[in-house]
Amino acid sequence: MDPLNAVGLAAGILQFVEFTAKLVNDGRQIYHSAQGATLENCDLEAVTQSLVVLTEGISRYHTRYDSKGRLQNSASDIDAPTEQSINKLGTSCQDIAKELLDALEQLKAPNNRSRWESIVEALKTVWARSKIQELRHRLDQYRVAIHTALLVSTRIDMSNMTADIKKLRRKDEMGILKAEVLEAVQRCRTESIPGNYGGYAHIMRSLEKMTAKEKDLSMQARLLQQLSFQDQPEREHRIVKAHAKTFRWIWTDPTGQLNKPWSHFPAWLEGNDDKLYWMTGKAGSGKSTLMKYVVHQERCDESLRRWSGQMPLIVTRFYLWNSGSEHQMSQEGLIRAILHDALSQHPELIPKVLSKRWQRYQLFGSDVRVWKTSELEESFEALAKSAEGSFKLCLFVDGLDEFNGEHDLLIRLFRMAISFPNVKACLSSRPWPIFEEAFEQEPSLRLEDITYPDIIKYITDHLTANTGYAALRRKEPGFSSTLIENIAKKSSEIVFPTFN
């Protein structure tokens, strides 16, 4: 026998020996197995059956829930591409798994099997091994694909939940969101593929953080609701909007004016030296209209942002009104409005400014007590104190003379606020002695000394639009001019509708 044939024969004998050894080993396992199958096939069957159950659960889940993890409400709901992919992968995975289970079932020996029958089934197992390995390989590929798709789907769920939290931040729907987040956490725990919990650990932690954040947002929303009162913006809505050309002078530098000058308002807004600006004037001179005009002008915001620099800016406004409700003329209403306005802009300050209420909410979930003046004063001081190094706060308050309490208490309240760094206040009132004494050294303006040209402008614009006055001007030009001047002079003695 030549060497090559000898080597070929030896290789064939070796393969036959290995085949026989494998056949005998598989036959022994089948003979002694309660299931009539090899240990490898039994293990593979158990894993495959488990995978079938899981993929069926995934399919049911993604049929019942949309891409945000919410129950489908109608047949018109359409799955997102990721959900459709998961459904297709799940279906394909189930098909291959069932094909593999059928193949494994055919390789089982009967319960009352003989040794020869065990050898026969072992022979089938050896011959079918390549097919089983192919199915197993395809099944593993689908399993990995499903795992990846589930991770993508969960990431989308988290992104959608984060977006929903941002949308609901100012709404009274936090309880619903909390339930959705907790439900998503529970689903992740109960419906994940066994052995993949480590891959979802970061998702679980993120969802738990979202739940804690949602709880904080819910408490913030409820505390802001407690601070607000129904007629809070009513007074501002009732103030007549300024004439288009009225009050433009407030943005100019009064230096060099021959008549009684006023303190440069933009310089005060942008500066750090003076903390209080006082607008005063007779009843009907236009203080409230000026205050409303100023706070809604972009130039005011631009000047204040130059003052705040890189620090966050909080601007609040309130109009005291003795013809309104108790809240609109009281210290309680004033402080509640300022706190509500400021904390709505920066809710993260609530735990620090409303510390006692915040602690009670954390412990008991609510605090139904009515606001006490002492608690509000403490919170107002905490807000002003918090501005140091954190943000800049500018308060606009109109109508101090319409306050229904002791005016010196009101003065002390604002003196306290502006004593802290980064806080300033623009206040308006009639020129009563108590306010004259308190604010005479502060930057200020006296409205009736400045608005006379604006009154002339307003009267002229309205009269010239009247056909009767136009005819009078043609016939009596001197008298028509005198008429405008007389009306302007009289307007300082009555409530002029342009301004208040």
Short mmCIF file of C-alpha atoms in Angstrom, two decimals:
data_model
loop_
_atom_site.label_atom_id
_atom_site.label_comp_id
_atom_site.label_asym_id
_atom_site.label_seq_id
_atom_site.Cartn_x
_atom_site.Cartn_y
_atom_site.Cartn_z
CA MET A 1 0.00 0.00 0.00
CA ASP A 2 1.48 3.32 -0.98
CA PRO A 3 1.94 5.98 1.72
CA LEU A 4 -0.88 8.27 0.53
CA ASN A 5 -3.46 5.48 0.60
CA ALA A 6 -2.21 4.48 4.04
CA VAL A 7 -2.71 8.00 5.36
CA GLY A 8 -6.20 8.15 3.84
CA LEU A 9 -7.15 4.84 5.39
CA ALA A 10 -5.84 5.92 8.79
CA ALA A 11 -7.82 9.17 8.60
CA GLY A 12 -10.98 7.27 7.66
CA ILE A 13 -10.51 4.87 10.57
CA LEU A 14 -9.99 7.81 12.95
CA GLN A 15 -13.17 9.53 11.75
CA PHE A 16 -15.12 6.28 12.13
CA VAL A 17 -13.81 5.80 15.66
CA GLU A 18 -14.77 9.38 16.62
CA PHE A 19 -18.19 8.95 15.02
CA THR A 20 -18.72 5.65 16.84
CA ALA A 21 -17.61 7.15 20.17
CA LYS A 22 -20.01 10.05 19.73
CA LEU A 23 -22.77 7.67 18.69
CA VAL A 24 -22.23 5.46 21.75
CA ASN A 25 -22.07 8.48 24.07
CA ASP A 26 -25.26 9.98 22.63
CA GLY A 27 -26.92 6.56 22.76
CA ARG A 28 -26.03 6.16 26.45
CA GLN A 29 -27.45 9.66 27.21
CA ILE A 30 -30.66 8.90 25.31
CA TYR A 31 -31.06 5.49 27.00
CA HIS A 32 -30.66 6.94 30.51
CA SER A 33 -32.54 10.19 29.82
CA ALA A 34 -36.09 10.61 31.10
CA GLN A 35 -36.87 12.68 28.01
CA GLY A 36 -35.31 10.25 25.55
CA ALA A 37 -32.82 12.82 24.25
CA THR A 38 -29.18 13.82 24.67
CA LEU A 39 -28.25 16.27 27.41
CA GLU A 40 -27.25 18.83 24.79
CA ASN A 41 -30.61 18.52 23.04
CA CYS A 42 -32.49 18.71 26.36
CA ASP A 43 -30.68 21.91 27.27
CA LEU A 44 -31.27 23.35 23.81
CA GLU A 45 -34.95 22.43 23.99
CA ALA A 46 -35.37 24.12 27.40
CA VAL A 47 -33.69 27.33 26.21
CA THR A 48 -35.72 27.34 22.99
CA GLN A 49 -39.03 26.84 24.80
CA SER A 50 -38.16 29.70 27.16
CA LEU A 51 -37.34 31.90 24.18
CA VAL A 52 -40.69 31.08 22.55
CA VAL A 53 -42.54 32.16 25.70
CA LEU A 54 -40.55 35.39 25.92
CA THR A 55 -41.03 36.33 22.26
CA GLU A 56 -44.76 35.70 22.57
CA GLY A 57 -44.77 38.05 25.59
CA ILE A 58 -42.84 40.68 23.65
CA SER A 59 -45.30 40.47 20.76
CA ARG A 60 -48.26 40.83 23.12
CA TYR A 61 -46.58 43.78 24.84
CA HIS A 62 -45.84 45.64 21.62
CA THR A 63 -49.36 45.00 20.40
CA ARG A 64 -50.87 46.43 23.60
CA TYR A 65 -48.53 49.43 23.97
CA ASP A 66 -47.44 52.20 21.68
CA SER A 67 -43.91 53.58 21.31
CA LYS A 68 -44.33 55.61 24.51
CA GLY A 69 -45.37 52.63 26.57
CA ARG A 70 -49.04 53.66 26.68
CA LEU A 71 -51.97 51.39 26.00
CA GLN A 72 -53.26 51.44 22.45
CA ASN A 73 -56.70 53.04 22.41
CA SER A 74 -57.89 52.25 18.91
CA ALA A 75 -57.19 50.29 15.77
CA SER A 76 -55.87 53.44 14.14
CA ASP A 77 -52.74 53.43 16.33
CA ILE A 78 -49.70 52.68 14.19
CA ASP A 79 -46.51 51.22 15.71
CA ALA A 80 -43.29 53.15 15.33
CA PRO A 81 -40.64 51.58 13.05
CA THR A 82 -38.79 50.17 16.07
CA GLU A 83 -41.95 48.50 17.36
CA GLN A 84 -42.71 47.03 13.93
CA SER A 85 -39.16 45.69 13.76
CA ILE A 86 -39.54 44.04 17.17
CA ASN A 87 -42.82 42.43 16.11
CA LYS A 88 -41.26 41.04 12.90
CA LEU A 89 -38.19 39.78 14.73
CA GLY A 90 -40.38 38.17 17.37
CA THR A 91 -42.47 36.39 14.74
CA SER A 92 -39.40 35.13 12.87
CA CYS A 93 -37.81 34.04 16.12
CA GLN A 94 -40.93 32.07 17.07
CA ASP A 95 -41.01 30.36 13.65
CA ILE A 96 -37.39 29.21 13.87
CA ALA A 97 -37.78 28.20 17.51
CA LYS A 98 -40.80 26.04 16.70
CA GLU A 99 -38.95 24.48 13.75
CA LEU A 100 -36.06 23.68 16.07
CA LEU A 101 -38.42 22.22 18.68
CA ASP A 102 -40.01 20.01 16.01
CA ALA A 103 -36.57 18.78 14.94
CA LEU A 104 -35.60 18.04 18.53
CA GLU A 105 -38.91 16.25 19.14
CA GLN A 106 -38.29 13.96 16.18
CA LEU A 107 -34.94 12.96 17.68
CA LYS A 108 -36.46 11.72 20.94
CA ALA A 109 -36.67 7.98 21.60
CA PRO A 110 -39.90 6.41 22.96
CA ASN A 111 -40.27 5.99 26.72
CA ASN A 112 -39.95 2.15 26.62
CA ARG A 113 -36.88 2.36 24.40
CA SER A 114 -34.34 -0.44 24.08
CA ARG A 115 -30.61 0.01 23.82
CA TRP A 116 -30.83 -0.54 20.07
CA GLU A 117 -33.56 2.14 19.73
CA SER A 118 -31.36 4.51 21.70
CA ILE A 119 -28.49 3.86 19.29
CA VAL A 120 -30.83 4.49 16.34
CA GLU A 121 -32.01 7.81 17.81
CA ALA A 122 -28.40 8.70 18.55
CA LEU A 123 -27.58 8.04 14.91
CA LYS A 124 -30.39 10.41 13.88
CA THR A 125 -29.06 13.01 16.31
CA VAL A 126 -25.56 12.84 14.85
CA TRP A 127 -26.88 13.05 11.29
CA ALA A 128 -29.24 15.98 12.18
CA ARG A 129 -26.62 17.88 14.16
CA SER A 130 -25.66 20.16 11.27
CA LYS A 131 -29.29 21.14 10.68
CA ILE A 132 -29.84 21.77 14.39
CA GLN A 133 -26.68 23.86 14.59
CA GLU A 134 -27.86 25.91 11.62
CA LEU A 135 -31.24 26.55 13.27
CA ARG A 136 -29.53 27.30 16.56
CA HIS A 137 -27.20 29.79 14.88
CA ARG A 138 -30.11 31.56 13.15
CA LEU A 139 -32.02 31.63 16.45
CA ASP A 140 -29.04 33.22 18.21
CA GLN A 141 -28.86 35.88 15.49
CA TYR A 142 -32.54 36.75 15.96
CA ARG A 143 -32.12 36.76 19.74
CA VAL A 144 -29.28 39.30 19.47
CA ALA A 145 -31.33 41.40 17.02
CA ILE A 146 -34.33 41.40 19.37
CA HIS A 147 -32.10 42.37 22.29
CA THR A 148 -30.72 45.32 20.31
CA ALA A 149 -34.18 46.41 19.15
CA LEU A 150 -35.49 46.26 22.73
CA LEU A 151 -32.64 48.48 23.93
CA VAL A 152 -33.41 50.99 21.16
CA SER A 153 -37.12 50.85 22.00
CA THR A 154 -36.44 51.41 25.69
CA ARG A 155 -34.19 54.35 24.86
CA ILE A 156 -36.99 55.86 22.75
CA ASP A 157 -39.41 55.30 25.64
CA MET A 158 -37.06 57.17 27.98
CA SER A 159 -36.64 60.06 25.51
CA ASN A 160 -40.40 60.34 25.09
CA MET A 161 -40.95 60.27 28.85
CA THR A 162 -38.34 63.01 29.34
CA ALA A 163 -40.10 65.15 26.72
CA ASP A 164 -43.45 64.51 28.41
CA ILE A 165 -42.04 65.58 31.78
CA LYS A 166 -40.85 68.86 30.28
CA LYS A 167 -44.26 69.48 28.71
CA LEU A 168 -46.08 68.67 31.95
CA ARG A 169 -43.77 70.73 34.15
CA ARG A 170 -46.26 73.57 34.47
CA LYS A 171 -49.39 71.42 34.28
CA ASP A 172 -51.38 69.60 36.89
CA GLU A 173 -50.81 66.16 35.31
CA MET A 174 -47.82 65.02 37.36
CA GLY A 175 -49.77 62.19 38.98
CA ILE A 176 -50.49 60.64 35.58
CA LEU A 177 -46.84 60.91 34.56
CA LYS A 178 -45.73 59.31 37.81
CA ALA A 179 -47.98 56.33 37.15
CA GLU A 180 -46.61 56.01 33.61
CA VAL A 181 -43.00 56.08 34.79
CA LEU A 182 -43.61 53.53 37.55
CA GLU A 183 -45.48 51.30 35.11
CA ALA A 184 -42.55 51.49 32.69
CA VAL A 185 -40.14 50.53 35.46
CA GLN A 186 -42.28 47.54 36.43
CA ARG A 187 -42.57 46.40 32.82
CA CYS A 188 -38.81 46.58 32.39
CA ARG A 189 -38.38 44.43 35.50
CA THR A 190 -40.94 41.78 34.62
CA GLU A 191 -40.71 41.55 30.83
CA SER A 192 -36.96 41.73 30.18
CA ILE A 193 -35.13 38.74 28.69
CA PRO A 194 -33.50 36.61 31.44
CA GLY A 195 -29.78 37.21 31.74
CA ASN A 196 -30.00 40.75 30.34
CA TYR A 197 -30.76 42.63 33.56
CA GLY A 198 -27.26 44.06 33.59
CA GLY A 199 -27.91 45.65 30.21
CA TYR A 200 -31.01 47.37 31.58
CA ALA A 201 -29.51 48.49 34.92
CA HIS A 202 -28.71 51.98 33.68
CA ILE A 203 -32.23 52.28 32.27
CA MET A 204 -33.71 51.34 35.62
CA ARG A 205 -31.59 53.90 37.42
CA SER A 206 -32.58 56.58 34.92
CA LEU A 207 -36.26 55.79 35.32
CA GLU A 208 -35.94 55.95 39.10
CA LYS A 209 -34.24 59.34 38.82
CA MET A 210 -37.05 60.49 36.52
CA THR A 211 -39.59 59.38 39.11
CA ALA A 212 -37.81 61.35 41.83
CA LYS A 213 -37.60 64.38 39.53
CA GLU A 214 -41.28 64.07 38.72
CA LYS A 215 -42.08 64.05 42.43
CA ASP A 216 -40.13 67.29 42.89
CA LEU A 217 -41.86 68.89 39.90
CA SER A 218 -45.24 67.86 41.27
CA MET A 219 -44.49 69.45 44.64
CA GLN A 220 -43.21 72.60 42.93
CA ALA A 221 -46.40 72.86 40.87
CA ARG A 222 -48.63 72.45 43.94
CA LEU A 223 -46.70 75.03 45.97
CA LEU A 224 -46.90 77.54 43.11
CA GLN A 225 -50.63 76.86 42.93
CA GLN A 226 -50.91 77.60 46.66
CA LEU A 227 -49.13 80.94 46.20
CA SER A 228 -51.32 82.13 43.34
CA PHE A 229 -54.72 83.76 43.67
CA GLN A 230 -57.40 84.16 41.03
CA ASP A 231 -57.42 87.95 40.58
CA GLN A 232 -53.64 88.38 40.73
CA PRO A 233 -53.26 89.87 37.20
CA GLU A 234 -56.57 91.78 37.17
CA ARG A 235 -55.22 95.22 38.05
CA GLU A 236 -52.60 95.20 35.28
CA HIS A 237 -55.23 94.15 32.74
CA ARG A 238 -57.39 97.11 33.73
CA ILE A 239 -54.61 99.67 33.25
CA VAL A 240 -54.99 101.45 29.91
CA LYS A 241 -52.14 100.91 27.46
CA ALA A 242 -49.95 103.98 26.99
CA HIS A 243 -50.27 106.12 23.87
CA ALA A 244 -47.77 105.14 21.18
CA LYS A 245 -45.61 108.25 21.72
CA THR A 246 -46.16 108.62 25.45
CA PHE A 247 -43.33 108.00 27.91
CA ARG A 248 -40.59 107.69 25.30
CA TRP A 249 -38.75 110.30 27.33
CA ILE A 250 -38.16 107.72 30.09
CA TRP A 251 -35.39 106.19 27.95
CA THR A 252 -33.60 109.49 27.35
CA ASP A 253 -30.92 111.21 29.43
CA PRO A 254 -32.54 114.17 31.27
CA THR A 255 -29.24 115.95 31.81
CA GLY A 256 -29.46 119.55 30.62
CA GLN A 257 -33.26 119.76 30.67
CA LEU A 258 -34.47 123.26 31.54
CA ASN A 259 -37.58 122.05 33.32
CA LYS A 260 -37.48 119.84 36.42
CA PRO A 261 -35.29 116.90 35.45
CA TRP A 262 -35.76 113.28 36.49
CA SER A 263 -33.20 110.64 37.40
CA HIS A 264 -31.86 108.77 34.37
CA PHE A 265 -33.94 105.59 34.34
CA PRO A 266 -31.85 103.37 31.97
CA ALA A 267 -28.75 104.25 34.00
CA TRP A 268 -30.53 103.07 37.15
CA LEU A 269 -31.63 99.83 35.47
CA GLU A 270 -28.09 99.05 34.35
CA GLY A 271 -26.21 100.31 37.41
CA ASN A 272 -25.19 98.73 40.72
CA ASP A 273 -24.95 101.78 42.97
CA ASP A 274 -28.59 102.78 43.51
CA LYS A 275 -30.96 100.04 44.64
CA LEU A 276 -34.32 101.87 44.53
CA TYR A 277 -36.11 104.08 41.99
CA TRP A 278 -39.22 106.02 43.03
CA MET A 279 -41.91 107.10 40.57
CA THR A 280 -44.33 109.59 42.10
CA GLY A 281 -47.14 111.83 40.95
CA LYS A 282 -50.61 113.08 41.70
CA ALA A 283 -53.66 110.89 41.37
CA GLY A 284 -54.35 110.38 37.68
CA SER A 285 -50.90 111.52 36.57
CA GLY A 286 -50.14 108.17 34.93
CA LYS A 287 -48.00 106.26 37.43
CA SER A 288 -49.65 102.89 36.80
CA THR A 289 -49.63 103.37 33.05
CA LEU A 290 -45.94 104.29 33.15
CA MET A 291 -45.13 101.24 35.28
CA LYS A 292 -47.00 98.93 32.88
CA TYR A 293 -45.31 100.59 29.91
CA VAL A 294 -41.83 100.19 31.40
CA VAL A 295 -42.03 96.51 32.43
CA HIS A 296 -43.30 95.45 29.00
CA GLN A 297 -40.64 97.30 26.99
CA GLU A 298 -37.76 95.36 25.46
CA ARG A 299 -35.46 98.24 26.37
CA CYS A 300 -36.20 97.60 30.04
CA ASP A 301 -35.29 93.94 29.68
CA GLU A 302 -32.14 94.76 27.70
CA SER A 303 -30.98 97.25 30.34
CA LEU A 304 -31.64 94.84 33.20
CA ARG A 305 -29.72 92.10 31.40
CA ARG A 306 -26.74 94.42 31.10
CA TRP A 307 -27.02 94.78 34.88
CA SER A 308 -27.31 91.02 35.47
CA GLY A 309 -24.46 90.15 33.10
CA GLN A 310 -23.86 86.39 33.10
CA MET A 311 -26.16 85.79 36.08
CA PRO A 312 -29.81 84.69 35.69
CA LEU A 313 -32.32 87.54 35.87
CA ILE A 314 -35.66 87.43 37.70
CA VAL A 315 -38.14 90.29 37.18
CA THR A 316 -41.42 90.49 39.10
CA ARG A 317 -44.27 93.00 39.02
CA PHE A 318 -47.35 93.71 41.10
CA TYR A 319 -49.95 96.47 41.14
CA LEU A 320 -51.54 97.25 44.51
CA TRP A 321 -55.18 98.31 44.12
CA ASN A 322 -57.47 99.45 46.90
CA SER A 323 -60.56 98.99 44.71
CA GLY A 324 -59.86 95.31 44.24
CA SER A 325 -59.97 92.22 46.45
CA GLU A 326 -58.24 91.82 49.80
CA HIS A 327 -55.32 90.09 48.09
CA GLN A 328 -54.86 93.01 45.69
CA MET A 329 -54.28 95.54 48.47
CA SER A 330 -52.69 93.50 51.29
CA GLN A 331 -49.19 92.54 52.31
CA GLU A 332 -50.11 88.87 51.98
CA GLY A 333 -51.25 89.32 48.39
CA LEU A 334 -48.19 91.43 47.54
CA ILE A 335 -45.67 88.89 48.84
CA ARG A 336 -47.53 85.90 47.43
CA ALA A 337 -47.61 87.53 43.99
CA ILE A 338 -43.89 88.37 44.08
CA LEU A 339 -42.97 84.86 45.26
CA HIS A 340 -45.22 83.23 42.66
CA ASP A 341 -43.80 85.38 39.87
CA ALA A 342 -40.18 84.76 40.87
CA LEU A 343 -40.46 81.05 41.63
CA SER A 344 -42.43 80.36 38.44
CA GLN A 345 -39.39 81.62 36.53
CA HIS A 346 -36.95 79.54 38.59
CA PRO A 347 -38.77 76.65 40.35
CA GLU A 348 -35.47 75.18 41.52
CA LEU A 349 -35.44 77.94 44.19
CA ILE A 350 -38.62 76.62 45.84
CA PRO A 351 -36.95 74.17 48.30
CA LYS A 352 -34.77 77.02 49.59
CA VAL A 353 -37.31 79.86 49.58
CA LEU A 354 -40.30 77.84 50.82
CA SER A 355 -38.17 75.50 52.93
CA LYS A 356 -40.71 74.72 55.67
CA ARG A 357 -43.53 73.92 53.25
CA TRP A 358 -41.17 71.93 51.08
CA GLN A 359 -40.14 69.77 54.05
CA ARG A 360 -43.77 69.12 54.97
CA TYR A 361 -44.57 68.13 51.39
CA GLN A 362 -41.66 65.67 51.40
CA LEU A 363 -42.80 64.15 54.70
CA PHE A 364 -46.59 64.18 54.32
CA GLY A 365 -47.24 64.81 50.61
CA SER A 366 -49.20 68.04 51.22
CA ASP A 367 -49.57 71.13 53.38
CA VAL A 368 -53.08 72.59 53.45
CA ARG A 369 -52.40 75.32 56.02
CA VAL A 370 -53.27 78.89 55.06
CA TRP A 371 -50.41 81.30 54.50
CA LYS A 372 -49.39 83.32 57.55
CA THR A 373 -47.83 86.76 57.23
CA SER A 374 -44.78 85.70 59.23
CA GLU A 375 -44.16 82.70 56.94
CA LEU A 376 -44.53 84.86 53.84
CA GLU A 377 -42.13 87.48 55.22
CA GLU A 378 -39.56 84.77 55.95
CA SER A 379 -39.94 83.39 52.43
CA PHE A 380 -39.63 86.87 50.88
CA GLU A 381 -36.44 87.47 52.85
CA ALA A 382 -35.16 84.04 51.80
CA LEU A 383 -35.79 84.94 48.14
CA ALA A 384 -33.89 88.22 48.46
CA LYS A 385 -31.07 86.55 50.37
CA SER A 386 -30.81 83.76 47.79
CA ALA A 387 -29.98 86.31 45.09
CA GLU A 388 -26.48 86.79 46.48
CA GLY A 389 -24.11 85.02 44.11
CA SER A 390 -26.95 83.15 42.36
CA PHE A 391 -29.14 85.53 40.37
CA LYS A 392 -30.29 89.14 40.14
CA LEU A 393 -33.77 90.22 41.19
CA CYS A 394 -35.66 93.36 40.16
CA LEU A 395 -39.04 94.17 41.74
CA PHE A 396 -41.59 96.49 40.11
CA VAL A 397 -44.41 97.44 42.50
CA ASP A 398 -47.05 100.05 41.70
CA GLY A 399 -49.43 101.86 44.05
CA LEU A 400 -47.80 101.77 47.51
CA ASP A 401 -50.38 104.37 48.59
CA GLU A 402 -53.16 101.85 47.82
CA PHE A 403 -51.82 99.40 50.41
CA ASN A 404 -54.42 98.76 53.14
CA GLY A 405 -51.92 98.27 55.97
CA GLU A 406 -49.30 100.36 57.71
CA HIS A 407 -47.22 102.03 55.02
CA ASP A 408 -44.08 102.09 57.15
CA LEU A 409 -44.24 98.26 57.27
CA LEU A 410 -44.29 98.21 53.49
CA ILE A 411 -41.32 100.59 53.32
CA ARG A 412 -39.33 98.43 55.74
CA LEU A 413 -40.17 95.33 53.69
CA PHE A 414 -38.57 96.79 50.56
CA ARG A 415 -35.67 98.28 52.49
CA MET A 416 -34.96 94.81 53.79
CA ALA A 417 -35.10 93.30 50.29
CA ILE A 418 -32.73 95.79 48.66
CA SER A 419 -30.28 95.47 51.55
CA PHE A 420 -29.16 92.18 50.00
CA PRO A 421 -26.76 92.14 47.04
CA ASN A 422 -28.23 91.74 43.55
CA VAL A 423 -31.71 93.06 44.49
CA LYS A 424 -33.25 96.35 43.33
CA ALA A 425 -36.80 97.75 43.33
CA CYS A 426 -38.76 100.26 41.27
CA LEU A 427 -41.70 101.58 43.33
CA SER A 428 -44.49 104.07 42.62
CA SER A 429 -46.85 106.01 44.86
CA ARG A 430 -48.49 109.37 45.38
CA PRO A 431 -46.21 111.99 46.95
CA TRP A 432 -47.45 111.42 50.48
CA PRO A 433 -45.21 112.66 53.32
CA ILE A 434 -44.34 109.13 54.51
CA PHE A 435 -43.05 108.21 51.05
CA GLU A 436 -41.38 111.60 50.52
CA GLU A 437 -39.43 111.11 53.72
CA ALA A 438 -38.50 107.52 52.90
CA PHE A 439 -37.48 107.99 49.26
CA GLU A 440 -36.45 111.64 48.82
CA GLN A 441 -32.77 110.70 48.54
CA GLU A 442 -33.37 107.97 45.95
CA PRO A 443 -33.36 108.30 42.14
CA SER A 444 -36.87 109.43 41.22
CA LEU A 445 -39.22 111.23 38.87
CA ARG A 446 -42.33 113.33 39.46
CA LEU A 447 -44.74 112.53 36.68
CA GLU A 448 -46.85 115.69 36.49
CA ASP A 449 -43.70 117.75 35.99
CA ILE A 450 -42.72 115.70 32.96
CA THR A 451 -45.87 114.54 31.22
CA TYR A 452 -47.26 117.94 30.22
CA PRO A 453 -45.80 117.70 26.67
CA ASP A 454 -47.21 114.17 26.39
CA ILE A 455 -50.65 115.41 27.41
CA ILE A 456 -50.44 118.10 24.74
CA LYS A 457 -49.43 115.45 22.18
CA TYR A 458 -52.28 113.14 23.15
CA ILE A 459 -54.94 115.88 23.04
CA THR A 460 -53.64 117.22 19.72
CA ASP A 461 -53.62 113.77 18.08
CA HIS A 462 -57.19 113.06 19.14
CA LEU A 463 -58.61 116.49 18.33
CA THR A 464 -56.98 116.75 14.92
CA ALA A 465 -58.64 113.46 14.00
CA ASN A 466 -62.00 115.13 14.67
CA THR A 467 -63.61 116.86 11.68
CA GLY A 468 -65.26 119.48 13.91
CA TYR A 469 -61.94 120.53 15.42
CA ALA A 470 -60.36 120.64 11.96
CA ALA A 471 -63.04 123.13 10.90
CA LEU A 472 -62.43 125.15 14.11
CA ARG A 473 -58.70 125.35 13.37
CA ARG A 474 -59.40 126.79 9.94
CA LYS A 475 -61.75 129.42 11.32
CA GLU A 476 -60.14 130.17 14.71
CA PRO A 477 -56.48 128.96 14.72
CA GLY A 478 -55.58 131.00 17.82
CA PHE A 479 -58.54 129.79 19.85
CA SER A 480 -57.95 126.14 18.85
CA SER A 481 -54.37 126.28 20.19
CA THR A 482 -55.52 127.91 23.43
CA LEU A 483 -58.18 125.21 23.79
CA ILE A 484 -55.54 122.45 23.72
CA GLU A 485 -53.43 124.23 26.35
CA ASN A 486 -56.41 124.78 28.65
CA ILE A 487 -57.42 121.12 28.40
CA ALA A 488 -53.84 120.06 29.19
CA LYS A 489 -53.69 122.29 32.28
CA LYS A 490 -57.03 121.05 33.57
CA SER A 491 -55.98 117.43 33.03
CA SER A 492 -53.48 117.64 35.91
CA GLU A 493 -56.40 118.21 38.28
CA ILE A 494 -58.52 115.24 37.20
CA VAL A 495 -58.05 111.55 36.40
CA PHE A 496 -56.89 111.74 32.78
CA PRO A 497 -57.98 108.60 30.90
CA THR A 498 -54.74 108.36 28.91
CA PHE A 499 -52.67 107.48 31.91
CA ASN A 500 -54.71 105.79 34.65
#
